[in-house]
PDB file of C-alpha atoms in Angstrom:
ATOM      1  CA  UNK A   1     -72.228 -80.127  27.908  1.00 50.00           C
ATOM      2  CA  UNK A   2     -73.576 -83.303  25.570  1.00 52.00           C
ATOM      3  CA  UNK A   3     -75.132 -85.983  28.121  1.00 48.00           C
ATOM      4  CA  UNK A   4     -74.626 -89.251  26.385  1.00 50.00           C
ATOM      5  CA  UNK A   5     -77.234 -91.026  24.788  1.00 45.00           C
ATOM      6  CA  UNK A   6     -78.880 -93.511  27.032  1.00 53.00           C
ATOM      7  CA  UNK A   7     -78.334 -96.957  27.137  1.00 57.00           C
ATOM      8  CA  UNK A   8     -80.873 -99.597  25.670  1.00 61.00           C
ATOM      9  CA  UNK A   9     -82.540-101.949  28.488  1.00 76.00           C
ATOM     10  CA  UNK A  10     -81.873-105.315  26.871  1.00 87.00           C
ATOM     11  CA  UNK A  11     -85.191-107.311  27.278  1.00 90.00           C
ATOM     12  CA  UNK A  12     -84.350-111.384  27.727  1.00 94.00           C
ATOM     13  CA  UNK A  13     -87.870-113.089  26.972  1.00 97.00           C
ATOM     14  CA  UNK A  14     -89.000-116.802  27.506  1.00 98.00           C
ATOM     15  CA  UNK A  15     -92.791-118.461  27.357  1.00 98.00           C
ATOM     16  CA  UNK A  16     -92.787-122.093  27.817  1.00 98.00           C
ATOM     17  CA  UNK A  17     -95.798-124.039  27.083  1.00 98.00           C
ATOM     18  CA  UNK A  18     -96.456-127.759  27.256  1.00 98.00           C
ATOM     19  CA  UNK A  19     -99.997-129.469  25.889  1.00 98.00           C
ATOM     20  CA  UNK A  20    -101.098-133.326  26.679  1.00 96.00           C
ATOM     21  CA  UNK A  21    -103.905-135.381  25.653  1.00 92.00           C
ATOM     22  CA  UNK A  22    -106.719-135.834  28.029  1.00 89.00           C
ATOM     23  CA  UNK A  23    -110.256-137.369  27.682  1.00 85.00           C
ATOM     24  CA  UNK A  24    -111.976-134.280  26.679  1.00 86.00           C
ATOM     25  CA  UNK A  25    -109.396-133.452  24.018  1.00 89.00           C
ATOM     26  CA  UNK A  26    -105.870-131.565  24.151  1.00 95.00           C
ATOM     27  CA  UNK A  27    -105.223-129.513  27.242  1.00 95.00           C
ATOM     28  CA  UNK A  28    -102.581-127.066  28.345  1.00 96.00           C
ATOM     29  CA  UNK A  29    -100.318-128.911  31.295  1.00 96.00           C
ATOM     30  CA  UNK A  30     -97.617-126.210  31.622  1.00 98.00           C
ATOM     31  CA  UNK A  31     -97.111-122.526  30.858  1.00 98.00           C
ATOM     32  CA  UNK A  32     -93.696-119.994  31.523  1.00 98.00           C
ATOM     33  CA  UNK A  33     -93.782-116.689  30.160  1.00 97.00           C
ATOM     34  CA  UNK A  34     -91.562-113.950  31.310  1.00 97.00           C
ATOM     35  CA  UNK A  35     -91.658-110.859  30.121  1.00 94.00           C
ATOM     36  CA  UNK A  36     -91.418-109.354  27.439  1.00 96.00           C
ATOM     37  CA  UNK A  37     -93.323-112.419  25.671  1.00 97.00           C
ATOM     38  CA  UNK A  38     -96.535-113.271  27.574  1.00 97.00           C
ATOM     39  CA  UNK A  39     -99.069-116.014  26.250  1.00 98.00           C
ATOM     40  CA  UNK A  40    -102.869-115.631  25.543  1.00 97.00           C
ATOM     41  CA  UNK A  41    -105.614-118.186  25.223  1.00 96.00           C
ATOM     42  CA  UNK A  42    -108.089-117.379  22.801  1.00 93.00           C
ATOM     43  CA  UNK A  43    -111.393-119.348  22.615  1.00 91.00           C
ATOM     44  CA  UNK A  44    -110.994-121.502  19.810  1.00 89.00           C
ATOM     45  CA  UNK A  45    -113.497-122.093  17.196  1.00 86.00           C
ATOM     46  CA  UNK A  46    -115.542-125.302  17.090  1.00 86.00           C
ATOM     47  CA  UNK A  47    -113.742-127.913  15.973  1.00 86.00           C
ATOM     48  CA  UNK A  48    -110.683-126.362  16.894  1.00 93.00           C
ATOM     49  CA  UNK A  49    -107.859-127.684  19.052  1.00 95.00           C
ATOM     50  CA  UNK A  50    -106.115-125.171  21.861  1.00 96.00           C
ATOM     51  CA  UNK A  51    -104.239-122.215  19.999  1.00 97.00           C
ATOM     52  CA  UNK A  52    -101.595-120.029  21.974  1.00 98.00           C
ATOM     53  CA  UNK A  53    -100.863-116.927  21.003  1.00 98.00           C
ATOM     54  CA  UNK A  54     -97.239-115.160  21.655  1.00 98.00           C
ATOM     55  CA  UNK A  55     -97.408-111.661  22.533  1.00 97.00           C
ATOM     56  CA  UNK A  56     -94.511-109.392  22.540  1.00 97.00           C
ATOM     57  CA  UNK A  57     -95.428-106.573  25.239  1.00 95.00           C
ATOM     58  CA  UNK A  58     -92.594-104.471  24.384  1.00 92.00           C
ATOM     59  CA  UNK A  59     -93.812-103.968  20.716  1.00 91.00           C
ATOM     60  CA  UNK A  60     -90.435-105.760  18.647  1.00 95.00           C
ATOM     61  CA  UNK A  61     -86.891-106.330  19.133  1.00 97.00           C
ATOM     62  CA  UNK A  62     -84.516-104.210  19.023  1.00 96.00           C
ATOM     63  CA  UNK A  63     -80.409-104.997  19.177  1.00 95.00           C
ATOM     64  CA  UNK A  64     -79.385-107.147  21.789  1.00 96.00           C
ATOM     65  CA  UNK A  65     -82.544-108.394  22.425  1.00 97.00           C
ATOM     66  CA  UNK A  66     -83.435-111.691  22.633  1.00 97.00           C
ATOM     67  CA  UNK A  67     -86.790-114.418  22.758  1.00 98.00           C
ATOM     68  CA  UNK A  68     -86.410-117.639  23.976  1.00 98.00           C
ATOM     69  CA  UNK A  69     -89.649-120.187  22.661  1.00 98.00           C
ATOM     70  CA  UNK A  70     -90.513-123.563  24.111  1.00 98.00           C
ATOM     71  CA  UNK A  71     -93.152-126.070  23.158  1.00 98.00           C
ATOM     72  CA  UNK A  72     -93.865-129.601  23.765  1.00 98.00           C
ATOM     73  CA  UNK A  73     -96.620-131.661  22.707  1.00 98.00           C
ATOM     74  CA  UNK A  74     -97.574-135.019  24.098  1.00 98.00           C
ATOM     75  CA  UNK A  75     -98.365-138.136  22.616  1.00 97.00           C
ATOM     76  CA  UNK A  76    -100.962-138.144  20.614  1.00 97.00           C
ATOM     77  CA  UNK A  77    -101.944-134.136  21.520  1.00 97.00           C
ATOM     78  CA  UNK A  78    -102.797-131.381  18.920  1.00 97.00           C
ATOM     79  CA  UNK A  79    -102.219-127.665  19.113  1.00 98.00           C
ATOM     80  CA  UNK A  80    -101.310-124.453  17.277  1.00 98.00           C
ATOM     81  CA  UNK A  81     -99.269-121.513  18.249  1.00 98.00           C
ATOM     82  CA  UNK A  82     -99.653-118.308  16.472  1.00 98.00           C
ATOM     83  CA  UNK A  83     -98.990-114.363  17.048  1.00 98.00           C
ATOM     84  CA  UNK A  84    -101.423-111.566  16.938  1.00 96.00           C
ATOM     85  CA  UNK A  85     -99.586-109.035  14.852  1.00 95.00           C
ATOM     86  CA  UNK A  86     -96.348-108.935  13.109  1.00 96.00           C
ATOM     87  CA  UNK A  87     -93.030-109.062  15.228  1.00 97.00           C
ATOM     88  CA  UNK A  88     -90.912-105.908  14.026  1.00 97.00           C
ATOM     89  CA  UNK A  89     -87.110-105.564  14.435  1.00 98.00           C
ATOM     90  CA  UNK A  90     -85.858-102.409  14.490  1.00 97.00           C
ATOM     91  CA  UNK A  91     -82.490-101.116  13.203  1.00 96.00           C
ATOM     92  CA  UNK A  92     -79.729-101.907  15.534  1.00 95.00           C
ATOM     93  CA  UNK A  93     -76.415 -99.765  17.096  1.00 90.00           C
ATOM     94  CA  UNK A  94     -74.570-102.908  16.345  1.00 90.00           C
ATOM     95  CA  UNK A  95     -76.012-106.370  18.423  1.00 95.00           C
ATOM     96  CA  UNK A  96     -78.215-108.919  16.787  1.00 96.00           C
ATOM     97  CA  UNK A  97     -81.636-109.343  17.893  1.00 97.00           C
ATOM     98  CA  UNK A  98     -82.334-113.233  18.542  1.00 98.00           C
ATOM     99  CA  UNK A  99     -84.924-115.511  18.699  1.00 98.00           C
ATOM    100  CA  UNK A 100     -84.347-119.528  19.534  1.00 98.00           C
ATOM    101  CA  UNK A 101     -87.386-121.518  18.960  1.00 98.00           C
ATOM    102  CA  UNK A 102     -87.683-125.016  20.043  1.00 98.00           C
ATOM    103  CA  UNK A 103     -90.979-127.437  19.264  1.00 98.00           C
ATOM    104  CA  UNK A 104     -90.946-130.703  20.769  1.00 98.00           C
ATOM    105  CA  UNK A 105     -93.534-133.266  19.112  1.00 98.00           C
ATOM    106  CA  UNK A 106     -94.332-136.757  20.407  1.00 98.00           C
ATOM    107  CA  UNK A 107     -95.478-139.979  19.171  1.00 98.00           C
ATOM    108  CA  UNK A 108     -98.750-138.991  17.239  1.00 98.00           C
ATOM    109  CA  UNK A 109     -98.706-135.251  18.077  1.00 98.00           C
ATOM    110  CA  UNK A 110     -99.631-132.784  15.921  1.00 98.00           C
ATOM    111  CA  UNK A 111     -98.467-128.830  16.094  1.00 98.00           C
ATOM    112  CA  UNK A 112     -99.301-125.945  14.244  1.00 98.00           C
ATOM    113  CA  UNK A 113     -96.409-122.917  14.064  1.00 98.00           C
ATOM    114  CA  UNK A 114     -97.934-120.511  12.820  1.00 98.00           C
ATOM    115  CA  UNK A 115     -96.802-116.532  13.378  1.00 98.00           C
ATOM    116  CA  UNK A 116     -97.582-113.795  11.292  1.00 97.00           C
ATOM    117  CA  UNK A 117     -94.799-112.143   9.634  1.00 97.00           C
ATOM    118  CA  UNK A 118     -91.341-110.783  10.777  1.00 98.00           C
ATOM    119  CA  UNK A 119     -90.719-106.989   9.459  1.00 97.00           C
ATOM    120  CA  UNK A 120     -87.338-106.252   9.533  1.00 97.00           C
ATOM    121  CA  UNK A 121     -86.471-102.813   9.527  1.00 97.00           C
ATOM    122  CA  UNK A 122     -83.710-101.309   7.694  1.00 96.00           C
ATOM    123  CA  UNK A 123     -80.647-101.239   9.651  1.00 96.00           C
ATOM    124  CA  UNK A 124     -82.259-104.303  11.472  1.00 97.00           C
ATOM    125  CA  UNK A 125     -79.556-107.395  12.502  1.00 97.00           C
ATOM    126  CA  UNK A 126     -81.639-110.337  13.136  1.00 98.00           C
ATOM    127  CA  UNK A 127     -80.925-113.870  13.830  1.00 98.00           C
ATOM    128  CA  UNK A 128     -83.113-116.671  14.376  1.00 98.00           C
ATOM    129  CA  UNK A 129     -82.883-120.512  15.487  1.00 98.00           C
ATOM    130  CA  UNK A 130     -85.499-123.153  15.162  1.00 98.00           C
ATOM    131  CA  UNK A 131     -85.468-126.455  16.366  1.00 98.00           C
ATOM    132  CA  UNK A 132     -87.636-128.751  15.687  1.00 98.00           C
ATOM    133  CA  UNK A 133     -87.951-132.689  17.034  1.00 98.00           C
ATOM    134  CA  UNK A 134     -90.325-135.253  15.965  1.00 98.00           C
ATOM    135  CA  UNK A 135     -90.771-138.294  17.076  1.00 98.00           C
ATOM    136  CA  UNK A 136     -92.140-141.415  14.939  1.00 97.00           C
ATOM    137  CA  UNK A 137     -95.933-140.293  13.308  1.00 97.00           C
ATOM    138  CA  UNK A 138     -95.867-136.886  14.522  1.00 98.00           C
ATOM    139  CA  UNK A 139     -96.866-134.099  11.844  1.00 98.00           C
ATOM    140  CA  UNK A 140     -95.463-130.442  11.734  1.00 98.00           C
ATOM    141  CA  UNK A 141     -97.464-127.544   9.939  1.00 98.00           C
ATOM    142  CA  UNK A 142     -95.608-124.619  10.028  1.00 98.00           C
ATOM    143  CA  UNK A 143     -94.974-121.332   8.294  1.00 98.00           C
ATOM    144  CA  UNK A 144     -92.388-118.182   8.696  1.00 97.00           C
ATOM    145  CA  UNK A 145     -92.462-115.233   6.298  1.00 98.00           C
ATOM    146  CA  UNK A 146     -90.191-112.110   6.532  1.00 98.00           C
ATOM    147  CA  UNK A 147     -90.504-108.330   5.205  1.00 97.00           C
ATOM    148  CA  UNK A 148     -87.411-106.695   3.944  1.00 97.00           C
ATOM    149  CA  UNK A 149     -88.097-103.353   5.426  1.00 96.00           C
ATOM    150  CA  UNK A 150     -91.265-101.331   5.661  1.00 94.00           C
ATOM    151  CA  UNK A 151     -93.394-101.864   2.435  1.00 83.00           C
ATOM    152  CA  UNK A 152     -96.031 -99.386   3.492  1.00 81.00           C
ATOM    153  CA  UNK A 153     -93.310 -96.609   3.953  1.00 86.00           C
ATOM    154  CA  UNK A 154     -91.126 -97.627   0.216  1.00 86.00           C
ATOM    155  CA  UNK A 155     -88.392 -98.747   3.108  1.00 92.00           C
ATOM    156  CA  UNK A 156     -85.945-102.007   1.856  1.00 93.00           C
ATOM    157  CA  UNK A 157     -83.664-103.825   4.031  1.00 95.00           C
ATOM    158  CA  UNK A 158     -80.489-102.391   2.335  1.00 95.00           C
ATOM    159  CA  UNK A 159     -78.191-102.221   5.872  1.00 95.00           C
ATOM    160  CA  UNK A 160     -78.234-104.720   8.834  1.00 96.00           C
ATOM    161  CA  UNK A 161     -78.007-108.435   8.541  1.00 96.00           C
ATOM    162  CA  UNK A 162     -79.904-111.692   8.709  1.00 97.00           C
ATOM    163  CA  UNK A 163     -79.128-115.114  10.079  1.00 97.00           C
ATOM    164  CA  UNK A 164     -82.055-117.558   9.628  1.00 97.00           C
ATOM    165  CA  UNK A 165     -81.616-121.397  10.684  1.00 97.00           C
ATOM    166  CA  UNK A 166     -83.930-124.396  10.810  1.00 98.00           C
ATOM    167  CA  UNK A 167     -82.766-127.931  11.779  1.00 98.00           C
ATOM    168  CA  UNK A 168     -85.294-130.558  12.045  1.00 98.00           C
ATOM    169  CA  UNK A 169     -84.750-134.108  13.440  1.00 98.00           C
ATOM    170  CA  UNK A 170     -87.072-137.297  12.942  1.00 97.00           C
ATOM    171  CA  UNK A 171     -87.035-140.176  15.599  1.00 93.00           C
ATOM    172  CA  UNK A 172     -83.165-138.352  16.626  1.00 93.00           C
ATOM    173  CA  UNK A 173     -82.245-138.458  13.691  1.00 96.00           C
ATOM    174  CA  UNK A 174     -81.374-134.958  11.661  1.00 97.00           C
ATOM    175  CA  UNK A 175     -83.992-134.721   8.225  1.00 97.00           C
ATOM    176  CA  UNK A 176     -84.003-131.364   7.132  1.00 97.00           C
ATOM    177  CA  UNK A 177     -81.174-128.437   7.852  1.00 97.00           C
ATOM    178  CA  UNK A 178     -81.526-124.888   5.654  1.00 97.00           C
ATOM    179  CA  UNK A 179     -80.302-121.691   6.059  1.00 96.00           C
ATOM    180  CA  UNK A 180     -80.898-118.148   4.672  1.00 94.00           C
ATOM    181  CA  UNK A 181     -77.635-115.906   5.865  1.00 94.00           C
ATOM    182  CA  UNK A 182     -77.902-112.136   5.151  1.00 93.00           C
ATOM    183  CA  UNK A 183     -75.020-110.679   6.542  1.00 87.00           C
ATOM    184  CA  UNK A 184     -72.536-108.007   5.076  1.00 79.00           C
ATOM    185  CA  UNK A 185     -75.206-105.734   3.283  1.00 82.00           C
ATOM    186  CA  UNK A 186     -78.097-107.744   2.410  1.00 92.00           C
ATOM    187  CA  UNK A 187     -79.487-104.708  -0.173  1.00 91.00           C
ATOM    188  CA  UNK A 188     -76.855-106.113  -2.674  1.00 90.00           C
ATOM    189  CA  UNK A 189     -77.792-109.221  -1.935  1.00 88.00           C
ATOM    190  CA  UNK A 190     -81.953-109.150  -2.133  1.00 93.00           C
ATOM    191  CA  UNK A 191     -81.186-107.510  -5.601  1.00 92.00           C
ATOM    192  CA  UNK A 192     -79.485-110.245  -6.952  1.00 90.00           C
ATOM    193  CA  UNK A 193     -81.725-111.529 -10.550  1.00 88.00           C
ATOM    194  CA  UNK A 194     -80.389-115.093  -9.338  1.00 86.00           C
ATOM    195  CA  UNK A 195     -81.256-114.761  -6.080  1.00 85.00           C
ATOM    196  CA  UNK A 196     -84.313-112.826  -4.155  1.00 92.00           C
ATOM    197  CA  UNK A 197     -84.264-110.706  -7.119  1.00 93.00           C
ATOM    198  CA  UNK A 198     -85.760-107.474  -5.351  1.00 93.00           C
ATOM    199  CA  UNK A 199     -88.313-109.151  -3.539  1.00 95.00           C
ATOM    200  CA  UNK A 200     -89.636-107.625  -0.851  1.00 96.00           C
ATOM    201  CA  UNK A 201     -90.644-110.321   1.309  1.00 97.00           C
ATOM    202  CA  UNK A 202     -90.186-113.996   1.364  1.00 97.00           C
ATOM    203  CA  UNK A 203     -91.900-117.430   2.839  1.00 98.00           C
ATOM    204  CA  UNK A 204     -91.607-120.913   3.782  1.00 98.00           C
ATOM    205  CA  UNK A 205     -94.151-123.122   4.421  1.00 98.00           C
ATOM    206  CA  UNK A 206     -93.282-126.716   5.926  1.00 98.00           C
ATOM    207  CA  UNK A 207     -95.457-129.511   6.160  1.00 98.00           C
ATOM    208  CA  UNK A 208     -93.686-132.792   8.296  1.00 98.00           C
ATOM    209  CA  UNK A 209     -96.011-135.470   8.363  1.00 98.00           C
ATOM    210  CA  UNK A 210     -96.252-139.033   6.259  1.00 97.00           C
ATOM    211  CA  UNK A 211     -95.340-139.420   2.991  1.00 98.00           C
ATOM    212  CA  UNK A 212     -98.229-139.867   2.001  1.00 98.00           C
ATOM    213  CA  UNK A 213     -99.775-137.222   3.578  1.00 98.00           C
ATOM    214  CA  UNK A 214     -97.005-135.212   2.281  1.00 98.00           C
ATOM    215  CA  UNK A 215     -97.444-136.375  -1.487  1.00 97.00           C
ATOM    216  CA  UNK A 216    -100.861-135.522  -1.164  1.00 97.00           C
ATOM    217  CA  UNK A 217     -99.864-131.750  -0.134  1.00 97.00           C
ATOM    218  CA  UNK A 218     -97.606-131.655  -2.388  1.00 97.00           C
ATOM    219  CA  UNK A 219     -99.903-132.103  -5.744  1.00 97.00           C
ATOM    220  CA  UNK A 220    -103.146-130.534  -3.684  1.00 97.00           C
ATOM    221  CA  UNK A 221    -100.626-127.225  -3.958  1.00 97.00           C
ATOM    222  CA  UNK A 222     -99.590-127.678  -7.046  1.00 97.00           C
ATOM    223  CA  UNK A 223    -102.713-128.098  -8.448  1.00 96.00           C
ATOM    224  CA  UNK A 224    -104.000-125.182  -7.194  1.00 96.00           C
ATOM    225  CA  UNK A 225    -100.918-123.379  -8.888  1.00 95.00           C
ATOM    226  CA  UNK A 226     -98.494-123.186  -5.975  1.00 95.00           C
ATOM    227  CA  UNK A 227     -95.207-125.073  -6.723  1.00 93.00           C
ATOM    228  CA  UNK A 228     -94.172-127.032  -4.237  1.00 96.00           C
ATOM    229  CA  UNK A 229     -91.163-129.710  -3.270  1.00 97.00           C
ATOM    230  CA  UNK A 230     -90.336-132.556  -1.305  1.00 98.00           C
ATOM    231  CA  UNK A 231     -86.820-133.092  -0.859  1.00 96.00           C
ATOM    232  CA  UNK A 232     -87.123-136.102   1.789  1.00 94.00           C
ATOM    233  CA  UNK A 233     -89.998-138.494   1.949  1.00 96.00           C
ATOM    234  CA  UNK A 234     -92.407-137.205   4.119  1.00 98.00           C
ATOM    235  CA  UNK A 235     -91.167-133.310   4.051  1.00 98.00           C
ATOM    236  CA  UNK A 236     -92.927-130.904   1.888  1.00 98.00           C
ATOM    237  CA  UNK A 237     -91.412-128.077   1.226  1.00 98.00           C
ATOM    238  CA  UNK A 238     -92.718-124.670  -0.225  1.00 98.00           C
ATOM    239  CA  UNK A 239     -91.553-120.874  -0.932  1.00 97.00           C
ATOM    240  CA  UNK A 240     -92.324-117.786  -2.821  1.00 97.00           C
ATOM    241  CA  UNK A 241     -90.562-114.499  -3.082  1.00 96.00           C
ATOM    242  CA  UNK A 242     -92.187-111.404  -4.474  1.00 96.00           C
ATOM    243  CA  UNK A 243     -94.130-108.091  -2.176  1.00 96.00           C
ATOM    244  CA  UNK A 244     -95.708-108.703   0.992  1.00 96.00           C
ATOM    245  CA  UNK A 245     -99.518-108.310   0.405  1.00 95.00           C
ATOM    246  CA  UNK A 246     -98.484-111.214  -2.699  1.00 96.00           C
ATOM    247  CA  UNK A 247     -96.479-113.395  -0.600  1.00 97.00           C
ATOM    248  CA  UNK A 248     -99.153-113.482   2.389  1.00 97.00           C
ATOM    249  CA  UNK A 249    -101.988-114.298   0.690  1.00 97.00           C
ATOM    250  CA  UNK A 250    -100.398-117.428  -0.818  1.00 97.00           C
ATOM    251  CA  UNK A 251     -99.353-118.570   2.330  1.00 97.00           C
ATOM    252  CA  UNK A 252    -103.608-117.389   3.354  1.00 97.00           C
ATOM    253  CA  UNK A 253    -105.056-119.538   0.251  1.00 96.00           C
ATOM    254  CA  UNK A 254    -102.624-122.687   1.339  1.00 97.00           C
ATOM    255  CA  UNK A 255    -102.773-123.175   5.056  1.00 98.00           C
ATOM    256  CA  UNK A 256    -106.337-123.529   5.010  1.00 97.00           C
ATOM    257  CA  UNK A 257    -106.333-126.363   1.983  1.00 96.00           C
ATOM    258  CA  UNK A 258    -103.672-128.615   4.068  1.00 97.00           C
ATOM    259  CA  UNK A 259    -105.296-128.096   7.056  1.00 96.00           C
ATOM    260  CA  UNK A 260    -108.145-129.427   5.769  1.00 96.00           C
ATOM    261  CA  UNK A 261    -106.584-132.241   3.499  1.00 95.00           C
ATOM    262  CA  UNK A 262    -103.905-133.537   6.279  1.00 95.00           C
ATOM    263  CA  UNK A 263    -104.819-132.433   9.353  1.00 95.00           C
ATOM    264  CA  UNK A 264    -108.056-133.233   9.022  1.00 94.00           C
ATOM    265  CA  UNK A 265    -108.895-129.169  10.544  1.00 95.00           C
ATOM    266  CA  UNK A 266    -111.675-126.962   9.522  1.00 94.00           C
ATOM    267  CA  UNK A 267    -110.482-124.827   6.411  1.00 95.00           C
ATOM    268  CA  UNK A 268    -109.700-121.803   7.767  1.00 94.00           C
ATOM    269  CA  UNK A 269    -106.836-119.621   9.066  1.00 95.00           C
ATOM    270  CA  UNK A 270    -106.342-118.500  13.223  1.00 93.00           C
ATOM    271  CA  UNK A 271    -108.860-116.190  13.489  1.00 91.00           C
ATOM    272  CA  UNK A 272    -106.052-113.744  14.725  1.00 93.00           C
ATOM    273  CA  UNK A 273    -104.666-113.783  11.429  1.00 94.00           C
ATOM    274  CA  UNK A 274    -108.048-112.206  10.260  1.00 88.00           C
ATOM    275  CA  UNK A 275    -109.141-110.189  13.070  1.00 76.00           C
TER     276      UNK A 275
END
């Protein structure tokens, strides 16, 4: 007698975190987390405003899961949200793993988003929703970067699909929309010359802020050899395509320069992307 396979326990994750400006600088006012995403607290470094990290207990995503992000900053508050490791999705029997991310800035606030890479394994069907809402002078810094399979193992993404969506709205206004859609065997389409052209990972770093502080970013980049784009006044815009270990240390030798430049930060990356 075959006993059917079992069944895989959907996990449904949420972590909700809200940050406000007090006397003594920017301080957490309300946290939600329900497994399997749970939120640390690391010291930060001198200088440093508050930096959340998102943990994902259960080790990735696999089909039909899904994570469920929330964060708001107050007027005139500044904070980061990062991850520890890389989220992983594994291959899936068939449902899409999903993760809806919304950031809600105020007047004067300043957030950094800033995970570490997404590995999507092959097989993997992943889609993915961000949201992001500004209101007048606040300023965005934020970076995503996928992996098309396992580089350490020679694996590509040549099954699955991806779904990859970012609207952002100014004052309630939409600014910026952009997709990346996957689906229907992205192997064919990664390989594409006029397209990813066989890269194995891929990256977007975002910088909404002034124009002028924007223009600034933009030629700080590009004179450091990183090309770089702003298609509305006041977005900047960059990307790069190519292997993993390549595409994360651009997106290592940039944050810290903006940071820095813009955001008037120390010059240096979370320490959990180092550690």
């Amino acid at each position: 007698m075959t006993l059917p396979l079992p069944r895989h326990q959907r996990a449904h994750g949420r972590a909700e975190l809200g940050f406000g400006l007090r006397l003594r600088g920017t301080a957490l006012r309300h946290l939600y987390h329900a497994a399997p995403l749970r939120v640390l607290f690391p010291t930060p470094e001198p200088g440093e405003p508050p930096m959340a990290a998102l943990v994902n207990v259960g080790g990735g995503l696999a089909g039909g899961d899904s994570l469920d992000v929330a964060v708001e900053i107050a007027e005139g508050g500044t904070a980061g949200v990062t991850t520890p490791a890389a989220e992983k999705i594994y291959r899936s029997l068939g449902e899409d793993s999903l993760v809806s991310t919304t950031l809600e800035l105020r007047r004067d606030a300043t957030l950094e988003w800033l995970p570490q890479e997404t590995i999507l394994f092959d097989g993997a069907r992943f889609a993915r929703h961000m949201r992001v809402r500004l209101a007048p002078g606040a300023r965005l810094l934020a970076a995503e970067m996928l992996v098309f399979g396992r580089a350490a193992r020679g694996e590509r993404l040549e099954s699955g699909a991806l779904f990859d969506s970012w609207r952002l709205w100014r004052d309630g206004r939409l600014d910026w929309a952009d997709a990346t859609d996957l689906s229907g065997g992205p192997g064919t389409r990664l390989s594409q010359r006029f397209g990813f052209n066989g890269a194995g990972a891929a990256a977007l770093l975002l910088l909404a802020a002034s124009p002028a502080e924007a223009l600034a970013g933009r030629d700080l980049l590009r004179g450091a050899g990183h090309d770089a784009t702003l298609p509305r006044p006041g977005l900047l815009l960059a990307r790069w395509l190519g292997e993993a270990m390549a595409v994360r240390a651009a997106l290592s030798a940039t944050l810290p320069m903006l940071r820095a430049s813009v955001l008037k930060l120390p010059p240096q990356l979370p320490r959990l992307w180092t550690s």
